[in-house]
Amino acid sequence: MDQQRKLLKEEIHKWLSSNREDGINLLRKLVQASSTQKNEKAAQDIVIETIKKIGMEIDIWEPDGIQLQTHPFFACDRNEFKDSPNVVGILKGSGGGRSIILNGHIDVVPAGDVSQWADDPFSGKVVEGKLYGRGSTDMKGGNVALLLAITAIRELGIQLKGDVIFQSVIEEESGGLGTLAAIERGYVADAAIIPEPTNMKIFPKQQGSIWFRISVHGRSAHGGTRYEGVSAIENAFNVVKHIGELEKHRNNRITDNLYKNIPIPIPINVGKIEGGDWPSSVADLVKLEGRMGVSPDETIEEAKNEMTKWLKTLPEKNSWFDHNPVELEWFGARWVPGTIDLDHKLMKCLSSSVIDVTGEEAIIEASPWGTDGGLLTNVAATPTIVFGPGKTEKAHHPDEYIELDKLFEAAEIIALTVVEWCGACHDPLFVD
Amino acid sequence: MDQQRKLLKEEIHKWLSSNREDGINLLRKLVQASSTQKNEKAAQDIVIETIKKIGMEIDIWEPDGIQLQTHPFFACDRNEFKDSPNVVGILKGSGGGRSIILNGHIDVVPAGDVSQWADDPFSGKVVEGKLYGRGSTDMKGGNVALLLAITAIRELGIQLKGDVIFQSVIEEESGGLGTLAAIERGYVADAAIIPEPTNMKIFPKQQGSIWFRISVHGRSAHGGTRYEGVSAIENAFNVVKHIGELEKHRNNRITDNLYKNIPIPIPINVGKIEGGDWPSSVADLVKLEGRMGVSPDETIEEAKNEMTKWLKTLPEKNSWFDHNPVELEWFGARWVPGTIDLDHKLMKCLSSSVIDVTGEEAIIEASPWGTDGGLLTNVAATPTIVFGPGKTEKAHHPDEYIELDKLFEAAEIIALTVVEWCGACHDPLFVD
């Protein structure tokens, strides 16, 4: 690390230390704003206020769902975004530098079974250096790291050459409509970072994923003569088991070294089940909803085709499915897989910042889940790295939390990376 | 068959033949009234109109749920019955005879998956001697048989000695609140017939049944790292399998000869499943709802205790359940098991009427499902036989239908039985 970079690192670190309380308060407020799908506005208002204070140009808009739904990469279960604004803040560079998109989603998944949480799922409570609540890790912690990094750069008086485009987007958890809307509004850059909870690992490959719905049929009968019917619930169990075999089969094919520490590189998760309409009747219809991981080495179409073909082999297991085939739909969310070259310049900037800040070599791995990085890479031609604080396994979990130290560490790494990537000129820190 | 009885049988048969169209029209209108729970009024209005025409005394009332819910045999998922009236019609006897309750429920279960029906589930359409629609078999066909039997007796000018109490009750499908309300209103008799669809078999034993809800827990996680969570859906499959073993165990104990032709005498049916709240999350809670058959040789409490104990053995199969036990609730419906002595006088009257009308010996079997007969037997001390037209296996089924010939045959048998049971005096048919 040269002297100038060392000085920069120290100044950023100092600034972050003295603004630690403000950062924690910002995260707490964002978590408490409980921005599940369709409830994003209160959290976005907090983001807007923060961006205004930084002094960025602001662009706030409600995506036009009717127009966007004709886009080939549209994947969303709604087309009306009243009171669900996207927010973008722009820090214009002086020119001659590389631009960067810093993208984070403001939406969070539902709290789930509240009884499994030790506290209110949206408490934002801090205990032993961890801030708790749905969205703390996925990914408001990352968003706050971005905002802190940008604020630090501004307040330290560093004039960047390239533009910084901060994006607080909606709908990531349901398919990336927010990022798609930002791309369609014209936001592209030379590269991007998304601070999803990678536990400070660098993810150059993002897994894609798609949502499916499978309707499983049975034949109704009175529960007292249930042997006259065929239970769609029992059939559904067999379908879930069959899907489990497909998952195994698909994952056996994955040889990419970036996946070597991931137990199931591209999981298929059946997350919802619903069926039957009367306790005393044999259920004649069960609907399963789930998420299929898509490898960066296949297209979404290839993955879909494999599932379609696999489900057609159900009659080999149970002749019921011969005359009563399951129905497969793809709906709602979809995350496009994405890849950045391992020797891309941003990979180098980020890796060296990780070493400089933590003293340790960054772990480079493939992402176990989809992110908006696929859209940035494939639709906006903006190569994207996923890197952020927070433990992957805490995302979508009860008692979700983020370690605050990691959040500030990430902010420092990102600030350093952005300065190197965008380039800095004549800033007060570096006067000769 | 003596001469007088033969004459009576012929007159009833003739009357039913000449009123066949009216009977079919009445059933069609009742089916079309689609009287699912809380939607019984339109169908009851048709019943009221019919009873008025017959010239019976009428009693119409909305049960007082608040008062009834303190009754030890109350089992219902609501306590408000506005616009859900019970209807009773009374044909006063001249005295000195035995009284009879003729009880049928007006409520029907939901249509289920409409796509499995060849036609509108409430069409009431007649094709090749069968009338189709939800409720045709369970049990509006039986109700029409009762009304035809009573009308025939009246129109043939037969003066009965004992009272006939016709009951069109709500809520049978959800636990018998309608019949309980009628009992609490004071309606008891020397015996009762319920024309549920026994396919013209005589059921002296009625199976009881109870509804249960089981909450199965998992641990949430992001679907992309599903191996960090525990799927409540997969756990639910194991619970259903475990319940299947209990069913086997309980049925192995049944040795009563009346059950010898029934594949599973007291089934346990899991009829509903619902769980998980996001396709991309591991489900942390699944709720199962079902119906447990109760043998006439055990009490409801004994059956409940056996299920409770059985579910406590889940940890032997999977240690997850050790720290995350399932939760069992009993809710909504409950049908008390019931029995009438095989040598009861009404058994003899009915059996001989079956032979006289059909020329064949009646099949005597145990009922594979609960009926309101349990309440009549146990709470009203009114021994009850279940006997009616319609195939058991069509109840709660798509394309439910009733064979019209059987309906009229049942009406003839019931009319003959009622005359013998209640006794007749000085009627124009039997003048010396």
PDB file of N, CA, C and O in Angstrom, chain B residues 157-207:
ATOM      1  N   GLY B 157    -104.306 -39.572   2.423  1.00  0.00           N
ATOM      2  CA  GLY B 157    -105.294 -39.445   3.489  1.00  0.00           C
ATOM      3  C   GLY B 157    -105.054 -40.369   4.664  1.00  0.00           C
ATOM      4  O   GLY B 157    -105.974 -40.704   5.408  1.00  0.00           O
ATOM      5  N   ILE B 158    -103.769 -40.797   4.835  1.00  0.00           N
ATOM      6  CA  ILE B 158    -103.465 -41.697   5.952  1.00  0.00           C
ATOM      7  C   ILE B 158    -103.296 -40.881   7.226  1.00  0.00           C
ATOM      8  O   ILE B 158    -102.447 -39.994   7.280  1.00  0.00           O
ATOM      9  N   GLN B 159    -104.086 -41.165   8.239  1.00  0.00           N
ATOM     10  CA  GLN B 159    -103.965 -40.470   9.521  1.00  0.00           C
ATOM     11  C   GLN B 159    -103.062 -41.296  10.435  1.00  0.00           C
ATOM     12  O   GLN B 159    -103.406 -42.396  10.851  1.00  0.00           O
ATOM     13  N   LEU B 160    -101.873 -40.745  10.731  1.00  0.00           N
ATOM     14  CA  LEU B 160    -100.933 -41.461  11.591  1.00  0.00           C
ATOM     15  C   LEU B 160    -101.304 -41.270  13.051  1.00  0.00           C
ATOM     16  O   LEU B 160    -101.894 -40.252  13.422  1.00  0.00           O
ATOM     17  N   LYS B 161    -100.915 -42.251  13.873  1.00  0.00           N
ATOM     18  CA  LYS B 161    -101.139 -42.110  15.321  1.00  0.00           C
ATOM     19  C   LYS B 161    -100.006 -41.325  15.981  1.00  0.00           C
ATOM     20  O   LYS B 161    -100.227 -40.486  16.837  1.00  0.00           O
ATOM     21  N   GLY B 162     -98.780 -41.642  15.603  1.00  0.00           N
ATOM     22  CA  GLY B 162     -97.630 -40.946  16.203  1.00  0.00           C
ATOM     23  C   GLY B 162     -97.236 -39.711  15.394  1.00  0.00           C
ATOM     24  O   GLY B 162     -97.614 -39.578  14.224  1.00  0.00           O
ATOM     25  N   ASP B 163     -96.471 -38.824  16.025  1.00  0.00           N
ATOM     26  CA  ASP B 163     -96.028 -37.590  15.354  1.00  0.00           C
ATOM     27  C   ASP B 163     -94.881 -37.875  14.385  1.00  0.00           C
ATOM     28  O   ASP B 163     -94.004 -38.698  14.673  1.00  0.00           O
ATOM     29  N   VAL B 164     -94.881 -37.132  13.283  1.00  0.00           N
ATOM     30  CA  VAL B 164     -93.717 -37.116  12.377  1.00  0.00           C
ATOM     31  C   VAL B 164     -93.077 -35.728  12.480  1.00  0.00           C
ATOM     32  O   VAL B 164     -93.751 -34.717  12.288  1.00  0.00           O
ATOM     33  N   ILE B 165     -91.798 -35.740  12.842  1.00  0.00           N
ATOM     34  CA  ILE B 165     -91.081 -34.464  12.973  1.00  0.00           C
ATOM     35  C   ILE B 165     -90.005 -34.409  11.895  1.00  0.00           C
ATOM     36  O   ILE B 165     -89.006 -35.128  11.969  1.00  0.00           O
ATOM     37  N   PHE B 166     -90.281 -33.602  10.877  1.00  0.00           N
ATOM     38  CA  PHE B 166     -89.307 -33.464   9.788  1.00  0.00           C
ATOM     39  C   PHE B 166     -88.360 -32.312  10.126  1.00  0.00           C
ATOM     40  O   PHE B 166     -88.795 -31.223  10.489  1.00  0.00           O
ATOM     41  N   GLN B 167     -87.030 -32.578  10.010  1.00  0.00           N
ATOM     42  CA  GLN B 167     -86.055 -31.536  10.364  1.00  0.00           C
ATOM     43  C   GLN B 167     -85.122 -31.268   9.192  1.00  0.00           C
ATOM     44  O   GLN B 167     -84.465 -32.182   8.684  1.00  0.00           O
ATOM     45  N   SER B 168     -85.074 -30.010   8.777  1.00  0.00           N
ATOM     46  CA  SER B 168     -84.094 -29.594   7.752  1.00  0.00           C
ATOM     47  C   SER B 168     -83.066 -28.722   8.476  1.00  0.00           C
ATOM     48  O   SER B 168     -83.312 -27.553   8.761  1.00  0.00           O
ATOM     49  N   VAL B 169     -81.924 -29.332   8.801  1.00  0.00           N
ATOM     50  CA  VAL B 169     -80.984 -28.667   9.711  1.00  0.00           C
ATOM     51  C   VAL B 169     -79.754 -28.126   8.978  1.00  0.00           C
ATOM     52  O   VAL B 169     -79.353 -28.638   7.931  1.00  0.00           O
ATOM     53  N   ILE B 170     -79.162 -27.118   9.552  1.00  0.00           N
ATOM     54  CA  ILE B 170     -77.911 -26.535   9.041  1.00  0.00           C
ATOM     55  C   ILE B 170     -76.729 -27.227   9.728  1.00  0.00           C
ATOM     56  O   ILE B 170     -76.919 -28.015  10.660  1.00  0.00           O
ATOM     57  N   GLU B 171     -75.539 -26.989   9.225  1.00  0.00           N
ATOM     58  CA  GLU B 171     -74.270 -27.240   9.923  1.00  0.00           C
ATOM     59  C   GLU B 171     -73.907 -28.707  10.160  1.00  0.00           C
ATOM     60  O   GLU B 171     -72.996 -28.985  10.938  1.00  0.00           O
ATOM     61  N   GLU B 172     -74.591 -29.648   9.486  1.00  0.00           N
ATOM     62  CA  GLU B 172     -74.183 -31.040   9.716  1.00  0.00           C
ATOM     63  C   GLU B 172     -72.736 -31.240   9.297  1.00  0.00           C
ATOM     64  O   GLU B 172     -71.964 -31.924   9.963  1.00  0.00           O
ATOM     65  N   GLU B 173     -72.366 -30.637   8.169  1.00  0.00           N
ATOM     66  CA  GLU B 173     -71.019 -30.846   7.620  1.00  0.00           C
ATOM     67  C   GLU B 173     -69.926 -30.237   8.501  1.00  0.00           C
ATOM     68  O   GLU B 173     -68.750 -30.493   8.292  1.00  0.00           O
ATOM     69  N   SER B 174     -70.325 -29.396   9.454  1.00  0.00           N
ATOM     70  CA  SER B 174     -69.319 -28.784  10.328  1.00  0.00           C
ATOM     71  C   SER B 174     -69.533 -29.135  11.783  1.00  0.00           C
ATOM     72  O   SER B 174     -69.053 -28.424  12.661  1.00  0.00           O
ATOM     73  N   GLY B 175     -70.284 -30.189  12.077  1.00  0.00           N
ATOM     74  CA  GLY B 175     -70.319 -30.642  13.463  1.00  0.00           C
ATOM     75  C   GLY B 175     -71.690 -30.794  14.089  1.00  0.00           C
ATOM     76  O   GLY B 175     -71.793 -31.134  15.261  1.00  0.00           O
ATOM     77  N   GLY B 176     -72.758 -30.522  13.346  1.00  0.00           N
ATOM     78  CA  GLY B 176     -74.084 -30.857  13.845  1.00  0.00           C
ATOM     79  C   GLY B 176     -74.760 -29.811  14.706  1.00  0.00           C
ATOM     80  O   GLY B 176     -75.697 -30.121  15.442  1.00  0.00           O
ATOM     81  N   LEU B 177     -74.350 -28.559  14.570  1.00  0.00           N
ATOM     82  CA  LEU B 177     -74.974 -27.519  15.385  1.00  0.00           C
ATOM     83  C   LEU B 177     -76.473 -27.434  15.150  1.00  0.00           C
ATOM     84  O   LEU B 177     -77.253 -27.186  16.080  1.00  0.00           O
ATOM     85  N   GLY B 178     -76.891 -27.653  13.904  1.00  0.00           N
ATOM     86  CA  GLY B 178     -78.318 -27.540  13.565  1.00  0.00           C
ATOM     87  C   GLY B 178     -79.142 -28.567  14.312  1.00  0.00           C
ATOM     88  O   GLY B 178     -80.183 -28.241  14.908  1.00  0.00           O
ATOM     89  N   THR B 179     -78.689 -29.802  14.325  1.00  0.00           N
ATOM     90  CA  THR B 179     -79.416 -30.852  15.039  1.00  0.00           C
ATOM     91  C   THR B 179     -79.353 -30.623  16.554  1.00  0.00           C
ATOM     92  O   THR B 179     -80.350 -30.803  17.264  1.00  0.00           O
ATOM     93  N   LEU B 180     -78.188 -30.192  17.038  1.00  0.00           N
ATOM     94  CA  LEU B 180     -78.080 -29.885  18.467  1.00  0.00           C
ATOM     95  C   LEU B 180     -79.088 -28.805  18.858  1.00  0.00           C
ATOM     96  O   LEU B 180     -79.772 -28.908  19.893  1.00  0.00           O
ATOM     97  N   ALA B 181     -79.217 -27.773  17.988  1.00  0.00           N
ATOM     98  CA  ALA B 181     -80.165 -26.687  18.265  1.00  0.00           C
ATOM     99  C   ALA B 181     -81.597 -27.219  18.293  1.00  0.00           C
ATOM    100  O   ALA B 181     -82.424 -26.789  19.119  1.00  0.00           O
ATOM    101  N   ALA B 182     -81.898 -28.171  17.400  1.00  0.00           N
ATOM    102  CA  ALA B 182     -83.261 -28.740  17.360  1.00  0.00           C
ATOM    103  C   ALA B 182     -83.535 -29.553  18.632  1.00  0.00           C
ATOM    104  O   ALA B 182     -84.625 -29.502  19.190  1.00  0.00           O
ATOM    105  N   ILE B 183     -82.523 -30.275  19.083  1.00  0.00           N
ATOM    106  CA  ILE B 183     -82.669 -31.059  20.319  1.00  0.00           C
ATOM    107  C   ILE B 183     -82.910 -30.109  21.491  1.00  0.00           C
ATOM    108  O   ILE B 183     -83.827 -30.311  22.302  1.00  0.00           O
ATOM    109  N   GLU B 184     -82.089 -29.061  21.547  1.00  0.00           N
ATOM    110  CA  GLU B 184     -82.220 -28.095  22.650  1.00  0.00           C
ATOM    111  C   GLU B 184     -83.566 -27.366  22.605  1.00  0.00           C
ATOM    112  O   GLU B 184     -84.045 -26.870  23.612  1.00  0.00           O
ATOM    113  N   ARG B 185     -84.166 -27.299  21.410  1.00  0.00           N
ATOM    114  CA  ARG B 185     -85.478 -26.664  21.281  1.00  0.00           C
ATOM    115  C   ARG B 185     -86.586 -27.614  21.752  1.00  0.00           C
ATOM    116  O   ARG B 185     -87.750 -27.241  21.787  1.00  0.00           O
ATOM    117  N   GLY B 186     -86.189 -28.859  22.031  1.00  0.00           N
ATOM    118  CA  GLY B 186     -87.166 -29.781  22.626  1.00  0.00           C
ATOM    119  C   GLY B 186     -87.591 -30.925  21.725  1.00  0.00           C
ATOM    120  O   GLY B 186     -88.437 -31.738  22.118  1.00  0.00           O
ATOM    121  N   TYR B 187     -87.032 -31.004  20.539  1.00  0.00           N
ATOM    122  CA  TYR B 187     -87.459 -32.064  19.619  1.00  0.00           C
ATOM    123  C   TYR B 187     -86.773 -33.389  19.934  1.00  0.00           C
ATOM    124  O   TYR B 187     -85.563 -33.529  19.747  1.00  0.00           O
ATOM    125  N   VAL B 188     -87.542 -34.319  20.443  1.00  0.00           N
ATOM    126  CA  VAL B 188     -87.074 -35.689  20.645  1.00  0.00           C
ATOM    127  C   VAL B 188     -88.181 -36.586  20.099  1.00  0.00           C
ATOM    128  O   VAL B 188     -89.287 -36.128  19.830  1.00  0.00           O
ATOM    129  N   ALA B 189     -87.846 -37.859  19.911  1.00  0.00           N
ATOM    130  CA  ALA B 189     -88.885 -38.782  19.418  1.00  0.00           C
ATOM    131  C   ALA B 189     -88.528 -40.195  19.842  1.00  0.00           C
ATOM    132  O   ALA B 189     -87.470 -40.424  20.448  1.00  0.00           O
ATOM    133  N   ASP B 190     -89.386 -41.134  19.493  1.00  0.00           N
ATOM    134  CA  ASP B 190     -89.130 -42.522  19.877  1.00  0.00           C
ATOM    135  C   ASP B 190     -88.022 -43.141  19.028  1.00  0.00           C
ATOM    136  O   ASP B 190     -87.392 -44.106  19.459  1.00  0.00           O
ATOM    137  N   ALA B 191     -87.817 -42.594  17.843  1.00  0.00           N
ATOM    138  CA  ALA B 191     -86.724 -43.060  16.991  1.00  0.00           C
ATOM    139  C   ALA B 191     -86.547 -42.058  15.854  1.00  0.00           C
ATOM    140  O   ALA B 191     -87.351 -41.121  15.725  1.00  0.00           O
ATOM    141  N   ALA B 192     -85.484 -42.255  15.084  1.00  0.00           N
ATOM    142  CA  ALA B 192     -85.214 -41.308  13.989  1.00  0.00           C
ATOM    143  C   ALA B 192     -84.621 -42.034  12.790  1.00  0.00           C
ATOM    144  O   ALA B 192     -83.993 -43.089  12.928  1.00  0.00           O
ATOM    145  N   ILE B 193     -84.867 -41.467  11.631  1.00  0.00           N
ATOM    146  CA  ILE B 193     -84.198 -41.924  10.404  1.00  0.00           C
ATOM    147  C   ILE B 193     -83.494 -40.712   9.793  1.00  0.00           C
ATOM    148  O   ILE B 193     -84.078 -39.627   9.705  1.00  0.00           O
ATOM    149  N   ILE B 194     -82.245 -40.913   9.400  1.00  0.00           N
ATOM    150  CA  ILE B 194     -81.513 -39.877   8.664  1.00  0.00           C
ATOM    151  C   ILE B 194     -81.145 -40.468   7.294  1.00  0.00           C
ATOM    152  O   ILE B 194     -80.369 -41.420   7.234  1.00  0.00           O
ATOM    153  N   PRO B 195     -81.695 -39.913   6.207  1.00  0.00           N
ATOM    154  CA  PRO B 195     -81.425 -40.518   4.885  1.00  0.00           C
ATOM    155  C   PRO B 195     -80.139 -39.994   4.243  1.00  0.00           C
ATOM    156  O   PRO B 195     -80.153 -39.506   3.116  1.00  0.00           O
ATOM    157  N   GLU B 196     -79.025 -40.113   4.961  1.00  0.00           N
ATOM    158  CA  GLU B 196     -77.718 -39.837   4.356  1.00  0.00           C
ATOM    159  C   GLU B 196     -77.477 -40.904   3.277  1.00  0.00           C
ATOM    160  O   GLU B 196     -78.085 -41.974   3.307  1.00  0.00           O
ATOM    161  N   PRO B 197     -76.554 -40.653   2.332  1.00  0.00           N
ATOM    162  CA  PRO B 197     -76.378 -41.577   1.209  1.00  0.00           C
ATOM    163  C   PRO B 197     -75.712 -42.895   1.607  1.00  0.00           C
ATOM    164  O   PRO B 197     -74.492 -43.049   1.530  1.00  0.00           O
ATOM    165  N   THR B 198     -76.512 -43.853   2.030  1.00  0.00           N
ATOM    166  CA  THR B 198     -75.972 -45.162   2.423  1.00  0.00           C
ATOM    167  C   THR B 198     -76.044 -46.153   1.266  1.00  0.00           C
ATOM    168  O   THR B 198     -75.741 -47.330   1.447  1.00  0.00           O
ATOM    169  N   ASN B 199     -76.478 -45.663   0.097  1.00  0.00           N
ATOM    170  CA  ASN B 199     -76.682 -46.548  -1.055  1.00  0.00           C
ATOM    171  C   ASN B 199     -77.694 -47.648  -0.706  1.00  0.00           C
ATOM    172  O   ASN B 199     -77.533 -48.793  -1.091  1.00  0.00           O
ATOM    173  N   MET B 200     -78.711 -47.226   0.027  1.00  0.00           N
ATOM    174  CA  MET B 200     -79.835 -48.089   0.430  1.00  0.00           C
ATOM    175  C   MET B 200     -79.423 -49.181   1.427  1.00  0.00           C
ATOM    176  O   MET B 200     -80.198 -50.117   1.675  1.00  0.00           O
ATOM    177  N   LYS B 201     -78.257 -49.060   1.988  1.00  0.00           N
ATOM    178  CA  LYS B 201     -77.895 -49.959   3.085  1.00  0.00           C
ATOM    179  C   LYS B 201     -78.456 -49.374   4.387  1.00  0.00           C
ATOM    180  O   LYS B 201     -78.710 -48.168   4.489  1.00  0.00           O
ATOM    181  N   ILE B 202     -78.595 -50.220   5.379  1.00  0.00           N
ATOM    182  CA  ILE B 202     -79.059 -49.750   6.686  1.00  0.00           C
ATOM    183  C   ILE B 202     -77.847 -49.650   7.604  1.00  0.00           C
ATOM    184  O   ILE B 202     -77.107 -50.621   7.783  1.00  0.00           O
ATOM    185  N   PHE B 203     -77.633 -48.444   8.160  1.00  0.00           N
ATOM    186  CA  PHE B 203     -76.494 -48.220   9.054  1.00  0.00           C
ATOM    187  C   PHE B 203     -76.998 -48.061  10.492  1.00  0.00           C
ATOM    188  O   PHE B 203     -77.426 -46.981  10.890  1.00  0.00           O
ATOM    189  N   PRO B 204     -76.929 -49.119  11.303  1.00  0.00           N
ATOM    190  CA  PRO B 204     -77.343 -48.979  12.700  1.00  0.00           C
ATOM    191  C   PRO B 204     -76.239 -48.363  13.569  1.00  0.00           C
ATOM    192  O   PRO B 204     -76.500 -47.873  14.654  1.00  0.00           O
ATOM    193  N   LYS B 205     -75.000 -48.407  13.064  1.00  0.00           N
ATOM    194  CA  LYS B 205     -73.898 -47.795  13.814  1.00  0.00           C
ATOM    195  C   LYS B 205     -73.372 -46.628  12.998  1.00  0.00           C
ATOM    196  O   LYS B 205     -73.111 -46.774  11.802  1.00  0.00           O
ATOM    197  N   GLN B 206     -73.220 -45.478  13.648  1.00  0.00           N
ATOM    198  CA  GLN B 206     -72.647 -44.327  12.966  1.00  0.00           C
ATOM    199  C   GLN B 206     -71.280 -44.023  13.558  1.00  0.00           C
ATOM    200  O   GLN B 206     -71.144 -43.866  14.762  1.00  0.00           O
ATOM    201  N   GLN B 207     -70.339 -43.955  12.665  1.00  0.00           N
ATOM    202  CA  GLN B 207     -68.995 -43.571  13.081  1.00  0.00           C
ATOM    203  C   GLN B 207     -69.002 -42.132  13.576  1.00  0.00           C
ATOM    204  O   GLN B 207     -69.664 -41.270  13.000  1.00  0.00           O
TER     205      GLN B 207
END
